[in-house]
């Protein structure tokens, strides 16, 4: 890995921690607390990190000289891969509060990824071809969770179940059969929400 790639990976890791902090407290930490939060030894290192994140558009400085989220702070990674799945009908809502996608769908920003859905195997749970699912990347899930799993190097989205002490992947469309993996499969993440654009 080159020095540039190492620095970028370091910066994005620290950005993830700042995003998690912001999700909890709706503000960014002070310079001094950031040093403790990010486990960085010197103020000079913190200053250089902030300068790089500002240059990339992730951080900005408010008129009162405090750090604020930049135009890219709330970006989420959009996967190049699609995931096999199903259909959904949008609900209609009038009035109420304004929310951001993060407030509504993203609880843990540093492990959240957006994955486009392709197919209709989950249509009876309202996950439609063309939707985007919000996935918390983690290798474990509970029975009944909707998961993105990897089988034969391909994504699929199903409900995690168990039969005869073996994990199975259950579709939400009677035209599809339950997947009973003969070999090991991997849980890429758990679906935390979804959205659709028109």
Tab-separated table of C-alpha atoms in Angstrom:
chain	number	residue	atom	x	y	z
A	1	UNK	CA	0.000	0.000	0.000
A	2	UNK	CA	1.392	3.409	-0.927
A	3	UNK	CA	1.870	6.232	1.571
A	4	UNK	CA	-1.023	8.074	-0.119
A	5	UNK	CA	-3.350	5.074	0.240
A	6	UNK	CA	-2.288	4.565	3.847
A	7	UNK	CA	-2.997	8.217	4.639
A	8	UNK	CA	-6.362	8.061	2.880
A	9	UNK	CA	-7.352	4.886	4.761
A	10	UNK	CA	-6.261	6.531	8.031
A	11	UNK	CA	-8.252	9.689	7.251
A	12	UNK	CA	-11.408	7.746	6.340
A	13	UNK	CA	-11.146	5.687	9.522
A	14	UNK	CA	-10.943	8.860	11.628
A	15	UNK	CA	-13.776	10.400	9.577
A	16	UNK	CA	-15.904	7.367	10.461
A	17	UNK	CA	-15.302	8.015	14.153
A	18	UNK	CA	-16.247	11.679	13.726
A	19	UNK	CA	-19.438	10.646	11.914
A	20	UNK	CA	-20.357	8.288	14.767
A	21	UNK	CA	-19.722	11.083	17.278
A	22	UNK	CA	-21.885	13.481	15.253
A	23	UNK	CA	-24.677	10.885	15.017
A	24	UNK	CA	-24.723	10.661	18.825
A	25	UNK	CA	-24.235	14.315	19.793
A	26	UNK	CA	-25.263	16.341	16.710
A	27	UNK	CA	-22.035	18.310	16.851
A	28	UNK	CA	-18.338	17.820	16.206
A	29	UNK	CA	-15.872	17.577	19.101
A	30	UNK	CA	-13.512	20.378	20.040
A	31	UNK	CA	-9.917	20.161	18.837
A	32	UNK	CA	-8.749	19.099	22.300
A	33	UNK	CA	-11.422	16.427	22.736
A	34	UNK	CA	-10.846	15.211	19.180
A	35	UNK	CA	-7.271	14.396	20.141
A	36	UNK	CA	-8.599	12.086	22.869
A	37	UNK	CA	-11.489	10.691	20.807
A	38	UNK	CA	-9.303	9.770	17.840
A	39	UNK	CA	-6.413	8.594	20.031
A	40	UNK	CA	-3.961	10.975	18.383
A	41	UNK	CA	-0.966	12.204	20.332
A	42	UNK	CA	-0.270	15.688	19.044
A	43	UNK	CA	-2.259	18.771	18.111
A	44	UNK	CA	-0.144	19.064	14.969
A	45	UNK	CA	-1.341	15.632	13.787
A	46	UNK	CA	-4.948	16.644	14.486
A	47	UNK	CA	-4.473	19.914	12.575
A	48	UNK	CA	-3.085	18.065	9.551
A	49	UNK	CA	-5.947	15.551	9.631
A	50	UNK	CA	-8.517	18.362	9.783
A	51	UNK	CA	-6.791	20.166	6.908
A	52	UNK	CA	-6.947	17.032	4.741
A	53	UNK	CA	-10.611	16.370	5.596
A	54	UNK	CA	-11.432	20.016	4.804
A	55	UNK	CA	-9.625	19.736	1.474
A	56	UNK	CA	-11.702	16.642	0.618
A	57	UNK	CA	-14.940	18.438	1.549
A	58	UNK	CA	-15.753	16.374	4.648
A	59	UNK	CA	-15.231	19.175	7.168
A	60	UNK	CA	-15.761	22.921	7.138
A	61	UNK	CA	-15.236	25.803	9.541
A	62	UNK	CA	-18.279	27.730	10.739
A	63	UNK	CA	-18.195	31.543	11.154
A	64	UNK	CA	-17.565	31.072	14.898
A	65	UNK	CA	-14.376	29.125	13.980
A	66	UNK	CA	-15.853	25.818	15.139
A	67	UNK	CA	-15.696	22.742	12.946
A	68	UNK	CA	-18.860	21.829	11.080
A	69	UNK	CA	-19.814	19.054	8.638
A	70	UNK	CA	-18.708	19.750	5.072
A	71	UNK	CA	-20.679	19.071	1.900
A	72	UNK	CA	-19.438	15.446	1.781
A	73	UNK	CA	-19.735	14.656	5.500
A	74	UNK	CA	-23.028	12.793	5.128
A	75	UNK	CA	-22.062	10.842	2.026
A	76	UNK	CA	-22.513	7.088	2.233
A	77	UNK	CA	-20.639	4.550	0.100
A	78	UNK	CA	-22.781	3.383	-2.815
A	79	UNK	CA	-21.857	-0.155	-3.798
A	80	UNK	CA	-21.016	-0.965	-7.409
A	81	UNK	CA	-22.696	-4.352	-6.908
A	82	UNK	CA	-26.420	-4.991	-6.877
A	83	UNK	CA	-28.217	-7.474	-4.644
A	84	UNK	CA	-30.953	-9.899	-5.718
A	85	UNK	CA	-34.293	-9.054	-4.114
A	86	UNK	CA	-37.927	-7.889	-4.343
A	87	UNK	CA	-40.739	-5.333	-4.416
A	88	UNK	CA	-42.261	-2.610	-2.244
A	89	UNK	CA	-45.007	0.016	-2.383
A	90	UNK	CA	-44.174	3.424	-0.971
A	91	UNK	CA	-46.173	4.790	1.957
A	92	UNK	CA	-47.646	8.281	1.734
A	93	UNK	CA	-46.999	10.719	4.558
A	94	UNK	CA	-48.355	14.217	4.938
A	95	UNK	CA	-46.994	16.759	7.383
A	96	UNK	CA	-44.758	15.880	10.317
A	97	UNK	CA	-41.118	16.619	10.997
A	98	UNK	CA	-38.342	17.028	8.465
A	99	UNK	CA	-35.662	14.381	8.770
A	100	UNK	CA	-32.337	13.630	7.182
A	101	UNK	CA	-31.561	10.201	5.789
A	102	UNK	CA	-28.946	9.809	8.504
A	103	UNK	CA	-31.400	10.576	11.310
A	104	UNK	CA	-33.960	8.181	9.911
A	105	UNK	CA	-31.897	5.321	8.511
A	106	UNK	CA	-28.280	5.525	9.639
A	107	UNK	CA	-27.522	4.630	13.254
A	108	UNK	CA	-23.854	3.686	12.792
A	109	UNK	CA	-22.363	5.799	9.998
A	110	UNK	CA	-18.902	4.212	9.985
A	111	UNK	CA	-20.262	0.750	9.091
A	112	UNK	CA	-23.163	1.798	6.856
A	113	UNK	CA	-23.257	1.083	3.118
A	114	UNK	CA	-25.970	1.667	0.510
A	115	UNK	CA	-26.603	-1.250	-1.870
A	116	UNK	CA	-28.914	-1.148	-4.921
A	117	UNK	CA	-31.453	-3.980	-5.161
A	118	UNK	CA	-32.055	-6.033	-8.284
A	119	UNK	CA	-34.829	-8.625	-8.573
A	120	UNK	CA	-38.091	-9.423	-6.813
A	121	UNK	CA	-37.367	-12.313	-4.444
A	122	UNK	CA	-38.229	-10.102	-1.437
A	123	UNK	CA	-41.296	-8.367	-2.849
A	124	UNK	CA	-43.686	-9.603	-0.143
A	125	UNK	CA	-41.617	-7.715	2.430
A	126	UNK	CA	-41.791	-4.588	0.297
A	127	UNK	CA	-38.257	-4.601	-1.085
A	128	UNK	CA	-38.544	-3.730	-4.757
A	129	UNK	CA	-36.275	-3.969	-7.762
A	130	UNK	CA	-34.496	-0.603	-7.958
A	131	UNK	CA	-34.747	0.175	-4.241
A	132	UNK	CA	-31.625	0.923	-2.247
A	133	UNK	CA	-31.116	-0.894	1.035
A	134	UNK	CA	-29.243	0.618	3.957
A	135	UNK	CA	-26.909	-2.063	5.273
A	136	UNK	CA	-24.958	-2.166	8.522
A	137	UNK	CA	-21.849	-4.156	7.632
A	138	UNK	CA	-21.322	-6.871	10.243
A	139	UNK	CA	-20.664	-10.616	10.060
A	140	UNK	CA	-23.394	-11.732	12.473
A	141	UNK	CA	-27.182	-11.455	12.510
A	142	UNK	CA	-30.204	-12.735	14.399
A	143	UNK	CA	-32.729	-15.209	13.066
A	144	UNK	CA	-35.445	-13.161	11.363
A	145	UNK	CA	-33.114	-10.352	10.300
A	146	UNK	CA	-33.087	-9.342	6.645
A	147	UNK	CA	-29.491	-9.847	5.615
A	148	UNK	CA	-27.221	-9.325	2.660
A	149	UNK	CA	-25.315	-12.587	2.315
A	150	UNK	CA	-22.479	-13.665	0.057
A	151	UNK	CA	-22.775	-17.010	-1.712
A	152	UNK	CA	-20.307	-17.976	-4.457
A	153	UNK	CA	-18.947	-14.408	-4.450
A	154	UNK	CA	-22.415	-12.988	-5.195
A	155	UNK	CA	-24.703	-10.835	-3.070
A	156	UNK	CA	-28.216	-11.953	-2.200
A	157	UNK	CA	-30.777	-10.392	0.133
A	158	UNK	CA	-32.998	-12.734	2.158
A	159	UNK	CA	-34.379	-13.311	5.653
A	160	UNK	CA	-32.029	-15.352	7.829
A	161	UNK	CA	-33.699	-18.506	9.124
A	162	UNK	CA	-32.813	-21.865	10.626
A	163	UNK	CA	-33.937	-25.395	9.718
A	164	UNK	CA	-32.611	-28.585	11.313
A	165	UNK	CA	-29.922	-26.580	13.081
A	166	UNK	CA	-28.677	-25.158	9.759
A	167	UNK	CA	-28.903	-21.553	8.604
A	168	UNK	CA	-31.123	-20.915	5.579
A	169	UNK	CA	-31.951	-17.848	3.489
A	170	UNK	CA	-35.678	-17.315	3.049
A	171	UNK	CA	-37.156	-15.295	0.159
A	172	UNK	CA	-40.354	-13.250	0.449
A	173	UNK	CA	-41.825	-14.401	-2.854
A	174	UNK	CA	-43.522	-17.792	-3.308
A	175	UNK	CA	-41.942	-18.147	-6.749
A	176	UNK	CA	-38.506	-18.490	-5.133
A	177	UNK	CA	-37.262	-21.393	-3.033
A	178	UNK	CA	-35.556	-21.164	0.325
A	179	UNK	CA	-31.792	-21.257	-0.119
A	180	UNK	CA	-30.144	-24.018	1.894
A	181	UNK	CA	-26.446	-23.372	1.372
A	182	UNK	CA	-24.482	-26.598	0.968
A	183	UNK	CA	-21.261	-24.781	1.653
A	184	UNK	CA	-20.418	-21.932	3.979
A	185	UNK	CA	-21.912	-18.551	3.214
A	186	UNK	CA	-21.077	-15.196	4.711
A	187	UNK	CA	-23.227	-12.454	6.159
A	188	UNK	CA	-22.097	-9.157	4.659
A	189	UNK	CA	-24.485	-7.071	6.731
A	190	UNK	CA	-27.956	-6.539	8.158
A	191	UNK	CA	-30.561	-4.407	6.409
A	192	UNK	CA	-31.432	-1.408	8.577
A	193	UNK	CA	-33.731	0.350	6.103
A	194	UNK	CA	-34.378	1.169	2.485
A	195	UNK	CA	-35.368	4.014	0.194
A	196	UNK	CA	-36.461	4.630	-3.356
A	197	UNK	CA	-35.993	7.447	-5.836
A	198	UNK	CA	-38.104	8.213	-8.897
